[in-house]
Amino acid sequence: MAVGGGIGAGNGKQYEGRVTPFVIVACLVAATGGLIFGYDIGISGGVTSMDEFLEKFFPTVYAKQKNATGHESQYCKFENHMLTLFTSSLYLAALIASFFASATTRKFGRKISMTIGGVVFLIGAILNGAAVNVAMLIIGRILLGVGIGYANQSVPVYLSEMAPPKLRGALNIGFQMATTIGIFAANLVNYGTAQMKENGWRVSLALAAAPALIMTIGAIFLPDTPNSLIERGLKDQAKEMLQKIRGTQNVHDEFSDLVDASAVSQQVRHPWKTILEPKYRPQLVITCLIPLFQQLTGINVIMFYAPVLFKTLGFADDASLMSAVVTGLVNVFATVVSILVVDRFGRRVLFLEGGIQMLACQIGVGVLIASVFGVSGNGTFSKGLGNLALALICIYVAAFAWSWGPLGWLVPSEIHPMEIRSAGQSINVSVNMFFTFVIGQLFLSMLCHMKFGLFFFFGGWVLLMTAFVYFFVPETRNVPIEEMNRVWKAHWFWGKYIPDDAVGLSHKSSDHDA
Ligand code: BGC
C-alpha cells in the first residue's frame, strides 16, 4: 500500500520558466509578514515575567509571587487566568479576523489583506506601548490579533501562488523563517529591556511597531499574484505578471491552468458552503487537523512560557530569559534546515522525522521532571540536570522548527484549489489561533494539575499526528498548485472523494486564449 500516495518528484507537470530575482524579492518581502506574528509570540512571555509590568497591571499576581513561601508546589506558582488572558486574547481576535480576511483576500487580492494586517497591527503596537491601564493593553492586543489574522491568512497563500512549483516549499517557509526571527528578536529585546530600571515592558511592547512598519511598507510595493489577478478578472495584467515572475514569454501552459482554475472558482458563489462538499473532504480534513496538531505538539508552551518554565526548573531570572534566547536561536537555525530540504526530500520525510524526534524529547523531559519534582512538586533541579532539560528542549524545538512549524503553514496553503483557497486558509488560521489560545490559556493550569504528565500528554498527541501523516497526508512536493487534485486522486484513501472530471480539468485547457 503506497500510503504516501500522490505524485512524486519528476511526475509533476513542469511549466516553462526559471526562478527570477523578481519572484524571490517579492516572496522575501511578503514573508516579513511572519515578523509581526513571531514578535508577538516571543514578546508576551518575557513581559509577563517583568515585575514592573505585573505590579502595574496585575497586582494580585505580583503579590502572590512576592509572598510565595517557597513551600508550594513548583508546578503551580505561576497559575493566573487574567495574566494568561493577556497573552491569549490576541489569538481569539486573530481567529475572528481571519474570516473577514478571507473575503478581502478573495475579492480585493492578497496584497490588500497584507497591507490591512500591517496597518492594524501598527496601531495595536502604539496603543500597547502607550498603555496606562489594562483596557488599553487588551484593546491593543486585540488590534495586534486582527493584524495577525489578516497577515497569516494572506501571506502563506501569496507565497504559494507566487512561487514556481519546484521552489514553493522553500519560498513559503520564508514566512515561518520570518516568524522565528520575530520570536528571536522579541526574546533579545526582552532580555535587554528586563535590565532597564523603568518601562522595560513598554519598550518591549512598543517595538512591535518596527516589524509592522517593515511589513506594511513592503506590502504597499508588492505586486499581486497572477492567480489573484485572474480571479478578479484582470487577465492581461495577470499574464504580464506571470511572464515577469517566471522570466519567460512562454507561460501558455501555466496561464491556461490558472484561467481554468479561475473559471471553476468563478462558479463558486459560496466558498464556505462549497468547501463542505464531499469532493473537498481531503482538503477540509487536513486543513482542520494540521493546525490543530501543530498546536498540540506543545510548542507554544516553550514559545510563550520558556522563561516561566525555566524558572520552574530552578533557573535564576536572568538565566531563564537567557535560556529563552537560546531556544529562540535554535528555532531560527533549524528552520533553515527545512528551507534547504523541503523541496528535495519532501514534506512527509520532515513531518515523520520531526515527529519522532519531538516525541523522544518529550518523554525525556517528562521523565526528568518526574524524577526531580515527583508528584508533590517539591524539589530542586541540580545545575547539570537543569542543563540536560534545556538541551532536550532545544532538540525538541529544532525538530518542530524543521517539521510542524513551517509545514503547518505550507501544506494547508498549497492543497486547496483556487475556489476554496481563501476559505481553506481561513480555516487553517482560525483553527491554529483557537488552539494557540487554548494552550496559551490552559498551559499554566495544566502544568499545575497534570504536572510532569503534561509532557507525556503532548507526546501522545505527537505520536498520533505522526501516524496521521504517515497514512493520510500525501506528498505535495513539486506539484503545481492548480494541479493538486491529481495528488488526491492518486491517494489510497482520499482518491474516492475526487471525481474524475476534477482531474481531467487541466487537459481540456489547451484551447484557452492565453
Ligand atoms: C506556530 C506558532 C509557533 C511558532 C514557533 C509557528 O508555526 O504557528 O504557534 O509559536 O511556529 O516558531
XYZ file of C-alpha atoms and ligand atoms in Angstrom:
526
model
C 0.000 0.000 0.000
C 1.559 3.262 -1.088
C 0.394 5.275 1.888
C 2.182 8.403 0.784
C 0.151 8.331 -2.397
C 0.304 11.132 -4.865
C 2.698 12.275 -7.464
C 6.324 12.024 -6.601
C 9.165 14.143 -7.856
C 9.501 14.081 -11.567
C 5.906 13.058 -12.219
C 4.553 16.515 -11.542
C 3.690 18.676 -14.500
C 6.524 21.061 -15.366
C 5.907 24.586 -16.650
C 8.423 26.634 -18.539
C 10.231 29.338 -16.629
C 13.028 29.961 -14.205
C 13.326 31.316 -10.723
C 13.648 35.061 -11.230
C 15.178 37.547 -8.805
C 11.842 39.383 -9.003
C 9.892 36.481 -7.539
C 12.497 35.914 -4.834
C 12.408 39.548 -3.746
C 8.599 39.625 -3.803
C 8.499 36.495 -1.655
C 11.087 37.786 0.792
C 9.153 40.999 1.260
C 5.868 39.148 1.699
C 7.443 36.761 4.158
C 8.203 39.651 6.508
C 4.518 39.253 7.391
C 5.740 36.463 9.648
C 7.770 39.007 11.649
C 4.752 40.542 13.330
C 3.402 37.120 14.198
C 6.724 35.995 15.626
C 7.451 39.179 17.531
C 4.211 38.804 19.299
C 4.648 35.172 20.197
C 8.048 35.938 21.667
C 7.334 39.149 23.496
C 4.460 38.272 25.847
C 6.226 35.594 27.895
C 9.068 37.911 28.846
C 6.860 40.917 29.505
C 4.557 38.948 31.790
C 7.526 37.902 33.878
C 8.684 41.505 34.452
C 7.974 42.765 37.964
C 7.135 46.340 36.970
C 4.596 45.131 34.422
C 2.955 42.753 36.890
C 2.869 45.331 39.651
C 1.198 47.885 37.389
C -1.361 45.743 35.590
C -1.695 42.504 37.554
C -1.004 43.430 41.188
C -2.567 40.252 42.598
C -0.223 38.038 40.597
C 2.654 40.183 41.684
C 1.687 39.941 45.339
C 1.246 36.149 45.078
C 4.701 35.751 43.614
C 6.359 38.044 46.127
C 4.649 36.418 49.088
C 5.388 32.894 47.939
C 6.604 30.962 50.939
C 8.658 28.594 48.882
C 6.627 25.667 50.207
C 4.005 25.488 47.499
C 4.294 23.209 44.525
C 6.745 24.284 41.827
C 4.139 23.268 39.302
C 1.600 25.892 40.401
C 3.453 29.048 41.217
C 2.505 30.919 38.058
C -1.141 29.957 37.652
C -3.271 33.044 36.916
C -6.107 33.407 34.474
C -6.065 37.168 33.910
C -2.421 37.012 33.031
C -2.894 34.197 30.550
C -5.841 36.075 29.091
C -3.472 38.923 28.308
C -1.265 36.536 26.349
C -4.003 34.659 24.593
C -6.689 37.317 23.864
C -4.760 38.199 20.749
C -5.337 34.773 19.260
C -9.107 34.984 19.634
C -9.078 38.305 17.778
C -6.904 36.774 15.055
C -9.309 33.872 14.743
C -12.287 36.139 14.062
C -10.310 38.483 11.813
C -9.181 35.636 9.581
C -12.763 35.165 8.352
C -13.005 38.804 7.287
C -9.568 38.442 5.759
C -10.829 35.540 3.661
C -13.407 37.733 1.904
C -10.902 40.588 1.486
C -8.248 38.281 0.083
C -10.614 36.749 -2.411
C -12.327 39.966 -3.573
C -9.539 42.531 -3.396
C -6.382 40.453 -3.570
C -3.685 39.120 -1.282
C -1.740 42.376 -1.207
C -4.607 44.438 0.227
C -5.060 41.941 3.063
C -1.365 42.146 3.889
C -1.472 45.941 3.951
C -4.538 45.977 6.207
C -2.808 43.484 8.503
C 0.284 45.686 8.796
C -1.601 48.910 9.485
C -3.925 47.480 12.137
C -1.016 45.770 13.859
C 0.863 49.065 13.898
C -1.997 50.819 15.680
C -2.138 47.975 18.208
C 1.585 48.295 18.900
C 1.257 52.035 19.532
C -1.660 51.515 21.932
C 0.244 48.842 23.823
C 3.394 50.900 24.113
C 1.368 53.811 25.465
C -0.845 51.718 27.784
C -1.793 53.259 31.112
C -4.410 50.681 32.108
C -5.448 47.088 31.441
C -8.130 48.213 28.966
C -5.553 49.864 26.705
C -3.425 46.768 26.953
C -6.218 44.425 25.968
C -7.589 46.645 23.151
C -4.057 46.949 21.807
C -3.689 43.171 21.941
C -6.963 42.739 20.064
C -5.753 45.041 17.278
C -2.492 43.110 17.101
C -4.605 39.999 16.759
C -6.630 41.455 13.898
C -3.367 42.325 12.139
C -2.083 38.797 12.590
C -5.363 37.294 11.383
C -5.049 39.263 8.150
C -1.353 38.612 7.676
C -1.469 34.886 8.382
C -4.464 34.456 6.132
C -2.891 36.191 3.158
C 0.886 35.768 3.317
C 1.155 31.957 3.043
C -1.310 31.941 0.140
C 0.578 34.755 -1.553
C 3.846 32.875 -1.258
C 2.466 29.585 -2.504
C 0.892 31.266 -5.523
C 3.916 33.337 -6.478
C 6.460 30.558 -6.171
C 7.356 28.251 -9.043
C 6.321 24.693 -8.032
C 9.816 23.382 -7.526
C 10.688 26.102 -5.032
C 7.293 26.524 -3.441
C 8.297 24.848 -0.191
C 11.416 26.939 0.339
C 9.776 30.253 -0.553
C 6.696 29.577 1.517
C 8.853 28.693 4.509
C 10.170 32.250 4.269
C 7.032 33.052 6.293
C 7.971 30.686 9.098
C 11.570 31.872 8.880
C 10.393 35.431 9.479
C 8.200 34.158 12.315
C 11.157 32.571 14.061
C 13.286 35.690 13.506
C 10.453 37.725 15.030
C 10.327 35.423 18.064
C 14.091 35.577 18.464
C 14.194 39.359 18.119
C 11.495 39.586 20.777
C 13.487 37.316 23.096
C 16.532 39.524 22.695
C 14.524 42.689 23.239
C 13.048 41.205 26.423
C 16.467 40.234 27.647
C 17.621 43.826 27.120
C 14.561 45.615 28.489
C 14.413 43.402 31.570
C 17.634 45.116 32.651
C 16.008 48.570 32.427
C 15.021 50.157 35.723
C 11.746 51.514 34.392
C 9.395 50.995 31.467
C 11.212 47.982 30.066
C 7.865 46.331 29.307
C 6.736 49.465 27.470
C 9.738 49.408 25.195
C 9.215 45.693 24.525
C 5.591 46.211 23.538
C 6.136 49.401 21.542
C 8.917 47.892 19.477
C 6.317 45.682 17.807
C 5.809 48.755 15.628
C 9.131 48.046 13.905
C 8.184 44.755 12.210
C 4.735 46.204 11.478
C 6.304 49.095 9.582
C 8.553 46.778 7.606
C 5.620 44.636 6.602
C 3.258 47.499 5.751
C 5.745 49.347 3.586
C 6.734 46.076 1.932
C 3.123 45.176 1.187
C 2.450 48.546 -0.453
C 5.142 47.863 -3.034
C 4.325 44.221 -3.682
C 2.640 43.099 -6.901
C -0.396 40.848 -6.591
C -0.265 37.179 -7.608
C -1.291 36.171 -11.146
C -3.844 33.800 -9.600
C -5.484 36.631 -7.714
C -5.419 38.994 -10.727
C -7.195 36.390 -12.861
C -9.642 35.687 -10.067
C -10.552 39.380 -10.174
C -10.946 39.436 -13.958
C -7.636 41.182 -14.724
C -6.379 38.641 -17.244
C -3.942 40.811 -19.187
C -2.234 42.072 -16.088
C -2.108 38.524 -14.785
C -0.379 37.253 -17.881
C 2.189 40.045 -17.773
C 2.850 39.340 -14.130
C 3.255 35.642 -14.786
C 5.767 36.378 -17.567
C 7.646 38.656 -15.248
C 7.849 36.282 -12.316
C 8.677 33.234 -14.436
C 11.207 35.125 -16.595
C 9.822 33.856 -19.919
C 7.283 34.918 -22.549
C 6.101 31.349 -22.875
C 3.761 30.941 -19.934
C 0.954 29.487 -22.010
C 0.530 26.210 -20.110
C 0.625 27.662 -16.657
C -1.572 30.591 -17.649
C -4.170 28.224 -19.136
C -4.261 26.214 -15.951
C -4.726 29.363 -13.914
C -7.547 30.512 -16.193
C -9.207 27.100 -15.915
C -8.870 27.080 -12.181
C -10.313 30.559 -12.069
C -13.265 29.578 -14.281
C -14.158 26.868 -11.774
C -13.583 29.325 -8.988
C -15.950 31.902 -10.556
C -18.829 29.449 -10.445
C -18.483 29.193 -6.735
C -20.538 31.866 -5.018
C -20.309 30.481 -1.525
C -16.858 29.092 -0.825
C -17.862 28.256 2.751
C -20.690 26.012 1.598
C -18.616 24.614 -1.245
C -15.757 23.524 0.953
C -18.179 21.196 2.737
C -18.893 19.226 -0.455
C -17.516 15.670 -0.439
C -15.038 16.367 -3.231
C -13.199 18.782 -0.955
C -13.194 16.403 2.011
C -9.439 15.655 1.934
C -8.555 19.346 1.939
C -11.117 20.157 4.626
C -9.989 17.388 6.957
C -6.309 18.145 6.513
C -6.775 21.874 6.845
C -8.574 21.376 10.151
C -6.190 18.785 11.549
C -2.807 20.236 10.611
C -3.123 23.442 12.639
C -4.757 21.530 15.490
C -1.883 19.067 15.557
C 0.677 21.834 15.158
C -0.508 23.375 18.390
C -0.804 20.022 20.146
C 2.920 19.483 19.669
C 3.040 21.790 22.692
C 5.466 24.190 21.010
C 3.865 27.294 22.445
C 4.459 26.096 25.947
C 8.081 26.822 25.117
C 7.488 29.911 22.987
C 5.180 31.683 25.439
C 6.394 30.371 28.705
C 10.048 29.469 28.265
C 11.161 31.970 30.923
C 8.460 30.728 33.293
C 9.261 27.110 32.521
C 12.945 27.617 33.129
C 12.200 29.435 36.369
C 10.124 26.427 37.372
C 13.134 24.274 36.559
C 15.118 26.316 39.042
C 16.984 28.710 36.729
C 17.506 32.228 38.090
C 15.582 35.139 36.468
C 18.390 36.154 34.201
C 19.299 32.607 33.228
C 15.650 31.924 32.421
C 15.457 34.810 29.969
C 18.794 33.767 28.536
C 17.550 30.204 28.021
C 14.611 31.604 26.117
C 17.123 33.362 23.874
C 18.923 30.049 23.315
C 15.740 28.194 22.311
C 14.878 31.150 20.070
C 18.178 30.834 18.258
C 17.789 27.089 17.787
C 14.338 27.773 16.344
C 15.774 30.136 13.704
C 18.637 27.894 12.617
C 16.620 24.721 12.464
C 14.127 26.452 10.174
C 16.936 26.951 7.658
C 17.288 23.164 7.520
C 13.734 22.810 6.360
C 14.169 25.518 3.700
C 17.079 23.540 2.310
C 15.441 20.135 2.211
C 11.692 20.630 1.846
C 11.671 20.696 -1.969
C 14.305 17.993 -2.233
C 13.137 15.345 0.238
C 9.561 16.467 0.514
C 7.123 17.313 3.264
C 6.458 13.811 4.555
C 10.050 12.994 5.492
C 10.254 16.162 7.563
C 6.906 15.560 9.250
C 7.805 11.982 10.172
C 11.374 12.596 11.327
C 10.383 15.726 13.258
C 7.564 13.846 14.984
C 9.801 11.040 16.211
C 12.444 13.480 17.452
C 9.892 15.584 19.334
C 8.357 12.516 20.946
C 11.718 11.273 22.197
C 12.486 14.670 23.789
C 9.057 14.960 25.399
C 9.448 11.584 27.035
C 12.942 12.629 28.188
C 11.792 15.924 29.727
C 8.766 14.256 31.358
C 10.926 11.571 32.973
C 13.467 14.148 34.105
C 10.906 16.411 35.738
C 9.143 13.435 37.302
C 12.391 12.235 38.813
C 13.185 15.617 40.372
C 9.794 17.089 41.340
C 7.764 13.864 41.525
C 4.043 14.330 42.058
C 4.385 16.648 45.033
C 6.222 19.304 43.055
C 8.823 19.799 45.740
C 12.445 19.568 44.827
C 15.190 21.410 43.042
C 16.986 20.781 39.810
C 20.749 20.500 40.048
C 22.689 22.607 37.551
C 23.574 19.533 35.495
C 20.009 18.242 35.288
C 18.742 21.738 34.513
C 21.131 21.920 31.588
C 20.089 18.474 30.425
C 16.470 19.643 30.422
C 17.485 22.727 28.453
C 19.353 20.565 25.914
C 16.359 18.252 25.453
C 14.087 21.242 24.992
C 16.437 22.647 22.334
C 16.442 19.352 20.416
C 12.663 19.328 20.600
C 12.450 22.919 19.322
C 14.803 22.059 16.436
C 12.565 19.163 15.438
C 9.474 21.368 15.460
C 11.304 24.076 13.544
C 12.044 21.846 10.572
C 8.753 19.979 10.596
C 5.425 21.074 12.009
C 6.432 24.740 12.317
C 6.897 25.530 8.636
C 4.767 22.694 7.286
C 1.834 23.766 9.427
C 1.641 26.854 7.221
C 2.962 25.458 3.960
C 0.805 22.384 3.488
C -2.624 23.983 4.071
C -1.704 26.845 1.746
C -0.847 24.552 -1.164
C -3.518 21.849 -1.103
C -6.675 23.787 -1.980
C -7.984 24.524 -5.438
C -8.467 28.224 -6.120
C -12.228 28.292 -5.457
C -11.800 27.327 -1.818
C -8.237 28.502 -1.195
C -9.095 31.638 0.746
C -11.751 29.878 2.789
C -9.425 26.951 3.437
C -6.661 29.236 4.596
C -9.046 30.996 6.980
C -9.935 27.658 8.494
C -6.246 26.947 8.886
C -5.586 30.288 10.579
C -8.629 30.136 12.805
C -8.065 26.566 13.995
C -4.423 27.429 14.611
C -5.328 30.565 16.539
C -8.049 28.826 18.513
C -5.712 26.143 19.770
C -2.917 28.646 20.324
C -5.441 30.443 22.522
C -6.451 27.256 24.324
C -2.874 26.219 25.038
C -1.876 29.763 25.986
C -4.841 29.929 28.335
C -4.584 26.470 29.847
C -0.894 25.704 30.000
C -0.192 27.111 33.442
C -3.225 25.317 34.883
C -2.322 22.150 33.042
C 1.185 22.284 34.456
C -0.299 22.844 37.882
C -2.688 19.871 37.632
C -1.092 17.414 35.212
C 2.427 18.091 36.466
C 5.132 16.218 34.573
C 2.334 14.234 32.880
C 1.817 17.292 30.686
C 4.880 16.376 28.668
C 3.543 12.858 28.126
C 0.177 14.355 27.153
C 1.738 16.354 24.312
C 3.942 13.361 23.459
C 0.826 11.229 22.973
C -0.544 13.754 20.504
C 2.750 13.833 18.628
C 2.557 10.066 18.250
C -0.979 10.314 16.891
C -0.185 13.113 14.429
C 2.870 11.301 13.133
C 0.734 8.247 12.392
C -1.853 10.505 10.755
C 0.738 11.991 8.427
C 2.041 8.544 7.590
C -1.349 7.325 6.442
C -3.255 10.400 5.295
C -1.000 13.232 4.163
C 0.235 12.756 0.601
C 3.460 14.234 -0.726
C 2.877 17.606 -2.391
C 6.461 18.493 -3.275
C 6.952 19.714 -6.849
C 3.265 19.525 -7.809
C 1.884 22.709 -9.431
C -0.613 24.306 -7.115
C -3.524 24.250 -9.575
C -2.800 20.574 -10.326
C -3.071 19.323 -6.785
C -6.215 17.284 -7.414
C -4.101 14.642 -9.105
C -2.351 14.046 -5.810
C -5.626 13.445 -4.008
C -6.940 11.289 -6.798
C -3.883 9.030 -6.601
C -4.101 8.622 -2.827
C -5.175 5.236 -1.404
C -7.774 6.783 0.922
C -8.696 10.199 -0.449
C -8.868 9.107 -4.087
C -12.512 8.062 -3.859
C -13.603 11.597 -2.970
C -12.199 13.176 -6.125
C -14.455 12.999 -9.210
C -12.748 12.045 -12.488
C -13.514 15.357 -14.167
C -11.692 17.265 -11.433
C -8.505 15.605 -12.571
C -9.123 15.862 -16.298
C -9.560 19.604 -15.956
C -6.055 20.633 -16.888
C -6.051 18.558 -20.047
C -9.011 20.386 -21.560
C -7.234 23.628 -21.196
C -5.082 23.987 -24.267
C -7.627 25.916 -26.348
C -7.709 28.855 -23.987
C -6.876 32.158 -25.490
C -3.763 32.752 -23.441
C 3.337 28.348 15.029
C 3.398 29.152 16.280
C 4.705 28.904 16.972
C 5.867 29.157 16.033
C 7.168 28.810 16.661
C 4.516 28.677 14.166
O 4.477 27.910 13.030
O 2.135 28.595 14.334
O 2.302 28.838 17.093
O 4.834 29.709 18.084
O 5.707 28.417 14.864
O 8.239 29.054 15.804
